[in-house]
Each structure stands twice: as C-alpha cells, then as structure tokens.
Tab-separated table of C-alpha atoms in Angstrom:
chain	number	residue	atom	x	y	z
A	1	MET	CA	46.879	0.559	-3.838
A	2	ALA	CA	44.095	2.181	-5.821
A	3	SER	CA	43.238	0.739	-9.216
A	4	PRO	CA	44.416	2.876	-12.156
A	5	TYR	CA	40.974	2.398	-13.659
A	6	THR	CA	39.141	4.015	-10.748
A	7	PRO	CA	37.295	7.193	-11.825
A	8	ASP	CA	38.918	10.448	-10.803
A	9	GLU	CA	36.047	11.320	-8.463
A	10	PRO	CA	35.632	11.703	-4.694
A	11	SER	CA	34.817	8.493	-2.831
A	12	SER	CA	31.481	10.005	-1.787
A	13	SER	CA	30.494	10.419	-5.443
A	14	ILE	CA	31.483	6.847	-6.261
A	15	ARG	CA	29.472	5.586	-3.291
A	16	ALA	CA	26.443	7.582	-4.447
A	17	GLU	CA	26.774	6.110	-7.936
A	18	GLU	CA	26.848	2.620	-6.441
A	19	THR	CA	23.573	3.257	-4.598
A	20	TRP	CA	21.907	4.560	-7.773
A	21	LEU	CA	22.908	1.454	-9.730
A	22	GLN	CA	21.951	-0.914	-6.896
A	23	GLY	CA	18.559	0.766	-6.654
A	24	ALA	CA	17.968	0.361	-10.393
A	25	LEU	CA	18.736	-3.363	-10.215
A	26	LEU	CA	16.607	-3.893	-7.108
A	27	SER	CA	13.664	-1.990	-8.572
A	28	GLY	CA	13.745	-4.282	-11.599
A	29	ILE	CA	13.450	-7.319	-9.334
A	30	VAL	CA	10.535	-5.876	-7.351
A	31	PHE	CA	8.895	-4.739	-10.598
A	32	GLY	CA	8.837	-8.375	-11.711
A	33	VAL	CA	7.044	-9.321	-8.482
A	34	GLU	CA	4.649	-6.423	-9.003
A	35	ILE	CA	3.679	-7.444	-12.542
A	36	THR	CA	3.223	-11.062	-11.449
A	37	LEU	CA	0.884	-10.028	-8.630
A	38	ALA	CA	-1.003	-7.708	-10.976
A	39	ALA	CA	-1.604	-10.569	-13.423
A	40	MET	CA	-2.671	-12.934	-10.628
A	41	SER	CA	-5.027	-10.327	-9.151
A	42	PHE	CA	-6.563	-9.488	-12.536
A	43	SER	CA	-7.105	-13.176	-13.310
A	44	ALA	CA	-8.677	-13.845	-9.907
A	45	ILE	CA	-11.007	-10.848	-10.207
A	46	TYR	CA	-11.933	-11.702	-13.809
A	47	LYS	CA	-13.050	-15.187	-12.782
A	48	GLN	CA	-15.552	-13.577	-10.379
A	49	MET	CA	-17.163	-11.272	-12.953
A	50	GLY	CA	-20.306	-13.387	-12.945
A	51	SER	CA	-20.827	-12.812	-9.230
A	52	THR	CA	-23.064	-10.211	-7.619
A	53	ASN	CA	-20.203	-7.753	-7.089
A	54	ARG	CA	-19.831	-7.071	-10.796
A	55	ILE	CA	-19.347	-3.309	-10.481
A	56	ARG	CA	-16.782	-3.685	-7.706
A	57	ASN	CA	-14.871	-6.298	-9.688
A	58	ALA	CA	-14.897	-4.097	-12.792
A	59	CYS	CA	-13.500	-1.227	-10.718
A	60	PHE	CA	-10.762	-3.495	-9.364
A	61	MET	CA	-9.829	-4.616	-12.876
A	62	ALA	CA	-9.681	-1.027	-14.114
A	63	TYR	CA	-7.589	-0.099	-11.081
A	64	ILE	CA	-5.135	-2.930	-11.789
A	65	VAL	CA	-4.793	-1.924	-15.451
A	66	VAL	CA	-4.293	1.782	-14.702
A	67	LEU	CA	-1.828	1.199	-11.867
A	68	SER	CA	0.135	-1.359	-13.897
A	69	ALA	CA	0.317	1.038	-16.852
A	70	LEU	CA	1.536	3.904	-14.666
A	71	MET	CA	4.157	1.764	-12.955
A	72	THR	CA	5.371	0.153	-16.195
A	73	ALA	CA	5.810	3.514	-17.917
A	74	ALA	CA	7.539	4.967	-14.859
A	75	GLN	CA	9.837	1.938	-14.616
A	76	GLY	CA	10.905	2.301	-18.235
A	77	LEU	CA	11.538	6.048	-17.942
A	78	SER	CA	13.454	5.620	-14.687
A	79	ALA	CA	15.675	3.005	-16.336
A	80	GLU	CA	16.250	5.412	-19.223
A	81	PHE	CA	17.273	8.158	-16.771
A	82	ILE	CA	19.775	5.818	-15.097
A	83	GLN	CA	21.140	4.904	-18.523
A	84	MET	CA	21.551	8.583	-19.370
A	85	GLY	CA	23.659	9.139	-16.260
A	86	PHE	CA	25.898	6.088	-16.582
A	87	ILE	CA	26.228	5.815	-20.374
A	88	THR	CA	24.922	8.713	-22.456
A	89	HIS	CA	26.422	11.417	-20.212
A	90	ARG	CA	29.145	9.396	-18.515
A	91	TYR	CA	31.605	12.319	-18.647
A	92	TYR	CA	29.219	14.775	-16.997
A	93	PRO	CA	31.184	17.032	-14.571
A	94	GLY	CA	31.114	15.335	-11.172
A	95	GLY	CA	30.093	11.964	-12.563
A	96	PRO	CA	26.710	10.211	-12.811
A	97	SER	CA	25.702	11.050	-9.231
A	98	GLN	CA	26.068	14.759	-9.960
A	99	PHE	CA	24.116	14.294	-13.190
A	100	PHE	CA	21.215	12.701	-11.315
A	101	ILE	CA	21.101	15.664	-8.920
A	102	GLU	CA	21.540	18.549	-11.346
A	103	GLN	CA	19.496	17.053	-14.191
A	104	TYR	CA	16.685	15.808	-11.965
A	105	SER	CA	14.134	17.821	-13.944
A	106	THR	CA	15.140	16.422	-17.330
A	107	PRO	CA	11.953	15.479	-19.262
A	108	THR	CA	12.585	11.742	-18.909
A	109	ASN	CA	12.845	11.840	-15.120
A	110	LEU	CA	10.182	14.530	-14.798
A	111	VAL	CA	7.549	12.394	-16.531
A	112	ALA	CA	8.610	9.363	-14.478
A	113	THR	CA	8.247	11.389	-11.270
A	114	ILE	CA	4.777	12.625	-12.232
A	115	LEU	CA	3.659	9.077	-13.073
A	116	LEU	CA	4.973	7.760	-9.754
A	117	VAL	CA	3.230	10.497	-7.770
A	118	CYS	CA	-0.055	9.765	-9.575
A	119	ALA	CA	0.390	6.050	-8.888
A	120	ASN	CA	1.089	6.831	-5.241
A	121	TRP	CA	-2.152	8.805	-5.004
A	122	CYS	CA	-4.063	5.830	-6.438
A	123	MET	CA	-2.496	3.467	-3.922
A	124	GLU	CA	-3.157	5.780	-0.972
A	125	CYS	CA	-6.795	6.075	-2.043
A	126	LEU	CA	-7.020	2.269	-1.981
A	127	LEU	CA	-5.571	2.160	1.533
A	128	VAL	CA	-8.000	4.788	2.842
A	129	TRP	CA	-10.847	2.890	1.177
A	130	ARG	CA	-9.754	-0.311	2.952
A	131	CYS	CA	-9.744	1.600	6.220
A	132	LYS	CA	-13.340	2.666	5.574
A	133	ILE	CA	-14.402	-0.875	4.631
A	134	ILE	CA	-12.910	-2.382	7.773
A	135	TYR	CA	-14.689	0.201	9.941
A	136	CYS	CA	-18.018	0.218	8.095
A	137	GLY	CA	-19.586	-2.039	10.712
A	138	ASP	CA	-19.402	0.839	13.192
A	139	ASN	CA	-21.528	3.496	11.508
A	140	SER	CA	-21.773	5.622	14.649
A	141	HIS	CA	-18.034	6.367	14.654
A	142	LEU	CA	-17.160	5.859	10.984
A	143	TRP	CA	-16.870	9.487	9.917
A	144	SER	CA	-15.031	10.595	13.039
A	145	ILE	CA	-12.523	7.789	12.479
A	146	MET	CA	-12.144	8.518	8.765
A	147	LEU	CA	-11.669	12.266	9.286
A	148	VAL	CA	-7.915	12.118	9.949
A	149	PRO	CA	-7.046	9.708	7.088
A	150	SER	CA	-9.200	11.759	4.713
A	151	LEU	CA	-7.485	15.020	5.679
A	152	LEU	CA	-4.074	13.393	5.347
A	153	LEU	CA	-5.051	12.069	1.915
A	154	ILE	CA	-5.962	15.606	0.866
A	155	GLY	CA	-2.641	16.767	2.294
A	156	SER	CA	-0.868	14.145	0.194
A	157	PHE	CA	-2.530	15.499	-2.942
A	158	VAL	CA	-1.525	19.064	-2.026
A	159	THR	CA	2.102	18.341	-1.099
A	160	GLY	CA	2.446	15.973	-4.059
A	161	GLY	CA	1.198	18.688	-6.391
A	162	LEU	CA	3.669	21.181	-4.938
A	163	PHE	CA	6.453	18.626	-5.271
A	164	ILE	CA	5.649	18.122	-8.971
A	165	ARG	CA	5.437	21.873	-9.555
A	166	HIS	CA	8.850	22.549	-8.039
A	167	THR	CA	10.391	19.538	-9.757
A	168	LEU	CA	10.295	21.705	-12.885
A	169	GLY	CA	13.301	23.528	-11.402
A	170	SER	CA	16.912	22.639	-12.039
A	171	THR	CA	17.605	20.518	-8.937
A	172	VAL	CA	15.864	18.181	-6.529
A	173	PRO	CA	13.172	20.091	-4.543
A	174	THR	CA	14.392	18.746	-1.208
A	175	THR	CA	11.950	20.680	0.990
A	176	TYR	CA	8.875	19.649	-0.980
A	177	ALA	CA	10.139	16.085	-1.342
A	178	LEU	CA	10.399	15.813	2.442
A	179	ALA	CA	6.975	17.429	2.918
A	180	TYR	CA	5.360	15.034	0.460
A	181	SER	CA	7.148	11.959	1.827
A	182	GLY	CA	6.390	13.006	5.406
A	183	THR	CA	2.688	13.466	4.677
A	184	SER	CA	2.552	10.097	2.933
A	185	LEU	CA	4.343	8.473	5.871
A	186	VAL	CA	1.949	9.952	8.441
A	187	LEU	CA	-1.027	8.896	6.310
A	188	ASN	CA	0.237	5.327	6.069
A	189	LEU	CA	1.179	5.139	9.752
A	190	THR	CA	-2.276	6.420	10.719
A	191	THR	CA	-4.216	4.042	8.489
A	192	THR	CA	-1.935	1.162	9.507
A	193	ALA	CA	-2.629	1.797	13.195
A	194	ILE	CA	-6.377	2.145	12.581
A	195	ILE	CA	-6.650	-1.033	10.486
A	196	VAL	CA	-4.470	-3.163	12.766
A	197	GLY	CA	-6.317	-1.923	15.849
A	198	ARG	CA	-9.675	-2.751	14.301
A	199	LEU	CA	-8.647	-6.251	13.221
A	200	LEU	CA	-7.226	-7.037	16.651
A	201	MET	CA	-10.435	-5.796	18.258
A	202	TYR	CA	-12.482	-8.116	16.034
A	203	ARG	CA	-10.156	-10.972	16.927
A	204	ARG	CA	-10.997	-10.370	20.577
A	205	ARG	CA	-14.725	-10.422	19.766
A	206	VAL	CA	-14.454	-13.649	17.777
A	207	THR	CA	-12.466	-15.259	20.585
A	208	LYS	CA	-15.151	-14.244	23.053
A	209	ILE	CA	-17.845	-15.862	20.903
A	210	PHE	CA	-16.074	-18.979	19.610
A	211	GLY	CA	-13.571	-19.548	22.401
A	212	PRO	CA	-9.762	-19.581	22.780
A	213	GLY	CA	-7.717	-20.499	19.726
A	214	HIS	CA	-10.055	-18.688	17.335
A	215	GLY	CA	-10.133	-15.219	15.869
A	216	SER	CA	-6.870	-15.370	13.946
A	217	HIS	CA	-8.408	-15.684	10.462
A	218	TYR	CA	-8.341	-11.921	9.917
A	219	SER	CA	-5.525	-11.044	12.329
A	220	THR	CA	-2.562	-13.259	11.520
A	221	ALA	CA	0.757	-11.513	10.948
A	222	ALA	CA	0.333	-11.879	7.173
A	223	ALA	CA	-3.230	-10.546	7.277
A	224	LEU	CA	-2.238	-7.522	9.355
A	225	ILE	CA	0.707	-6.709	7.093
A	226	ILE	CA	-1.309	-7.049	3.886
A	227	GLU	CA	-4.491	-5.291	5.021
A	228	SER	CA	-2.594	-2.337	6.521
A	229	ALA	CA	0.082	-2.124	3.783
A	230	SER	CA	2.661	-1.803	6.552
A	231	LEU	CA	5.296	-3.176	4.161
A	232	TYR	CA	5.217	0.152	2.327
A	233	THR	CA	5.338	2.123	5.569
A	234	GLY	CA	8.510	0.332	6.618
A	235	PHE	CA	10.219	0.984	3.296
A	236	LEU	CA	9.184	4.635	3.371
A	237	LEU	CA	11.071	5.027	6.639
A	238	LEU	CA	14.153	3.595	4.907
A	239	ILE	CA	13.985	6.538	2.504
A	240	ILE	CA	13.106	9.436	4.776
A	241	VAL	CA	15.647	8.741	7.530
A	242	PRO	CA	18.737	8.421	5.259
A	243	PHE	CA	17.481	11.283	3.059
A	244	THR	CA	17.204	13.557	6.093
A	245	ILE	CA	20.780	12.838	7.211
A	246	ASN	CA	22.057	13.060	3.610
A	247	ASN	CA	23.037	9.389	3.374
A	248	PRO	CA	23.256	8.158	-0.251
A	249	ILE	CA	21.654	4.798	0.621
A	250	SER	CA	18.324	6.612	0.271
A	251	ASN	CA	18.944	6.556	-3.509
A	252	THR	CA	18.599	2.772	-3.458
A	253	PHE	CA	15.310	2.629	-1.554
A	254	GLN	CA	13.949	5.661	-3.391
A	255	GLN	CA	13.941	3.700	-6.652
A	256	VAL	CA	12.172	0.729	-5.044
A	257	ILE	CA	9.516	2.409	-2.893
A	258	ALA	CA	6.915	2.842	-5.653
A	259	GLN	CA	7.154	-0.822	-6.621
A	260	VAL	CA	6.877	-1.881	-2.974
A	261	GLN	CA	3.732	0.200	-2.536
A	262	SER	CA	2.144	-1.226	-5.676
A	263	VAL	CA	2.982	-4.736	-4.450
A	264	SER	CA	1.154	-3.892	-1.204
A	265	SER	CA	-1.877	-2.699	-3.174
A	266	PHE	CA	-1.982	-5.774	-5.398
A	267	LEU	CA	-1.651	-8.026	-2.342
A	268	ILE	CA	-4.746	-6.352	-0.868
A	269	ILE	CA	-6.718	-6.873	-4.090
A	270	PHE	CA	-5.514	-10.464	-4.458
A	271	ARG	CA	-6.506	-11.226	-0.876
A	272	ILE	CA	-9.970	-9.792	-1.545
A	273	ALA	CA	-10.253	-11.837	-4.749
A	274	GLN	CA	-9.465	-14.990	-2.771
A	275	GLY	CA	-12.271	-14.202	-0.348
A	276	LYS	CA	-9.856	-13.718	2.548
A	277	GLY	CA	-10.018	-9.937	2.756
A	278	TRP	CA	-12.243	-8.128	5.210
A	279	SER	CA	-15.387	-6.865	3.502
A	280	ALA	CA	-18.177	-4.465	4.375
A	281	THR	CA	-20.540	-7.375	5.031
A	282	THR	CA	-17.977	-9.021	7.314
A	283	GLY	CA	-17.870	-6.007	9.596
A	284	ARG	CA	-21.644	-5.589	9.681
A	285	ALA	CA	-22.211	-9.284	10.298
A	286	MET	CA	-19.605	-9.320	13.048
A	287	ALA	CA	-21.292	-6.379	14.733
A	288	TYR	CA	-24.656	-8.137	14.345
A	289	ILE	CA	-23.325	-11.374	15.883
A	290	THR	CA	-21.766	-9.550	18.820
A	291	THR	CA	-24.873	-7.468	19.504
A	292	THR	CA	-27.162	-10.492	19.264
A	293	ARG	CA	-25.059	-12.637	21.588
A	294	GLU	CA	-24.725	-9.862	24.140
A	295	SER	CA	-28.457	-9.179	24.070
A	296	GLU	CA	-29.004	-12.856	24.807
A	297	GLY	CA	-26.603	-12.680	27.730
A	298	ARG	CA	-24.277	-15.213	26.131
A	299	GLN	CA	-21.287	-13.024	25.383
A	300	ASN	CA	-19.024	-15.041	27.673
A	301	ARG	CA	-20.156	-18.470	26.519
A	302	TYR	CA	-18.428	-20.336	23.731
A	303	GLU	CA	-21.048	-21.515	21.283
A	304	LEU	CA	-18.863	-23.929	19.362
A	305	ASN	CA	-16.127	-26.355	20.243
A	306	VAL	CA	-14.196	-26.872	17.009
A	307	PRO	CA	-10.511	-27.239	16.176
A	308	ALA	CA	-8.711	-23.972	15.522
A	309	GLU	CA	-7.800	-25.095	12.002
A	310	ASN	CA	-11.516	-25.083	11.114
A	311	GLU	CA	-12.087	-21.612	12.457
A	312	ALA	CA	-12.192	-19.921	9.031
A	313	ALA	CA	-15.010	-22.177	7.817
A	314	VAL	CA	-16.889	-21.850	11.103
A	315	LEU	CA	-16.541	-18.088	11.133
A	316	GLN	CA	-17.734	-17.797	7.543
A	317	SER	CA	-20.696	-20.042	8.370
A	318	LYS	CA	-21.693	-17.921	11.356
A	319	LEU	CA	-21.231	-14.741	9.361
A	320	HIS	CA	-23.489	-16.152	6.657
A	321	GLU	CA	-26.120	-16.947	9.284
A	322	ALA	CA	-25.832	-13.418	10.606
A	323	LEU	CA	-26.113	-11.902	7.144
A	324	THR	CA	-29.297	-13.829	6.420
A	325	GLY	CA	-30.718	-12.276	9.562
A	326	LEU	CA	-30.023	-8.755	8.388
A	327	SER	CA	-32.832	-6.958	6.639
A	328	PRO	CA	-32.068	-6.681	2.907
A	329	THR	CA	-34.189	-3.546	2.694
A	330	ARG	CA	-31.895	-1.484	4.887
A	331	GLY	CA	-29.883	0.883	2.717
A	332	ASP	CA	-26.987	1.082	5.167
A	333	LEU	CA	-26.268	-2.609	4.679
A	334	ALA	CA	-25.479	-2.378	0.997
A	335	VAL	CA	-22.033	-3.649	0.096
C-alpha cells in the first residue's frame, strides 16, 4: 500500500529526484577529498619553492588556487540550485526533477555550469601537458604524437563554448552536452592510452637494463591510474552511457564528475611534488641510458643485481648519473 505522504508524481519523476539528491550528497563527499588533496599539494609544492624549479612550482601553486576557487564556487552554486528545486520551488509543476530540466539556464546553475566547463578546460590542459612531458624524451616523434591530443583539446574548447552558448536557452542543450562530453571522453581516452603505453614501454626498457623484477616504479597500477587520469575517464563513461539511454542515474554521476576530475589533477600534482611523477629529465635520461647501453652492446645484460624493493633508489641513481652526462648547454634538455 502506497504511503499517503508520497508526492502525487509519476514514479519516474520520483526516481529522478532521488538521483539528483544522491548526486548532491556524493559530490559533497568527493569535494571534501578534493579540497584535502588541494591543500596537501599546495603545501608540498610550497616547501619546494627554494629549489631550482621555482617558476614551475609557482605555476603549480597558481593552478591549484585557481582550480580550487573555480570548483568551490561551482560547488556552492550547484548546492544552491539543488536547494531551489527541493525547497524554494518545491511545488513547481512536475516536481523538482522537472524544475531542474526546465530551469537549467537559471542564473545560479548557468554560472555554475560555466565555472565547471572552465575548470574542465584547465584540467584537460594539465593532462595534455603531462602527455607532452612523458613523451619529451622522444623529440623525433613528439609533435606527431601530440597532434591528436592537441586537436582534441581545441575541439573541447569549441564544443564547450557551444555548450555554454546554448545553455542560455530554456532547457538542457542535450545535443551540445553530448558533443562536449564525447569530445572530452575521446581526449581523455586518447591521452590515457598514450601515457599508459609510454610508461609500459619505459618499464620494458628499465627491465632490460636492470633485470627482471624492476621497472615498476613508474608503471604500477596506481602510477598508471594517476598519471593518465583514467579515474576521470571511467566516471565520464558513467555519465555518457546512461545519459544517452535517458537513464536518470546520469544525474548522480553528472554532479560528481567535475570533482572526480579535479581529484585526478591534484593527484598528478601531488605525485610530482613527492618526486614520484615522471618528469622531462626522467624521459631524456632514460633515453640517454638506453642509447648508451645499446651503443656499448650491453642492452641485454643486467648491470645491477639488487632487490626489487630498492629499484626506485637504484633507478634514480642511474638517472642522476645519466643526467650528469648530458650536456648542460643543449637547449633541448631544459626542463
């Protein structure tokens, strides 16, 4: 028997309202993780301000502040929009779910959407930059490899701009939302594949030089997930697929996706701040080591016999030796 207090609305509307509320609660949880990571990343970068990479660290700190500000403002406005649907306009014809659809372009949600799109552009730029850094040791193929991610990044700016423009209408711009989300998904899938492929290739090279059991420092499951931001890619699929088949569960993941992507970005920065992230010098030194060993005819000989747990220290030591052998006057070796 139905409860007499159940709203006089179709079950589909009630289900949609449930997904909106669940998404708001979940986004608040992930937002807490995001702010924590932002603070940890900022603190770790700040402690390195006296190092040689002062400009890079300053850029990272500015990036963290800007991204945190965008996400915090968007989080507050999104919460206000949810409050408008469930409390301020609770008697809107069709219920809160209909309010969220028909009043999508209300100023509160419109500003939140613009902020989230801008934040997404910042995070995609970071991912493409990481792709370039990881491939910078291969200057002969760098630009051919970066062509597709760069074009997709431009496409993300274009489709995102069109999405914002048509959000000024009265309802959700479904076509442009799918175009923008699809472009972002392809961009992230492409960069994920490129980054993971490169790290696995370097693992093979390290194993060839140091022997079996080595080469996992930059290619563990955690490293691959963080460096390639594949966490965001997976969540993006959870939005696009239900959205395409008109399943309301997409409302839940839609409110969380921006926070998940920012978490992925802050994880990348935090990993770099800890000295665990792949850097431009790492790639160049790795290429130098491989070329030197092959020229000596020792590419199939293991130079060191050390426990696998010491591989990170050994690898860093060998990379340092390789870097000292690189000419500091060569402009293409600048970090």
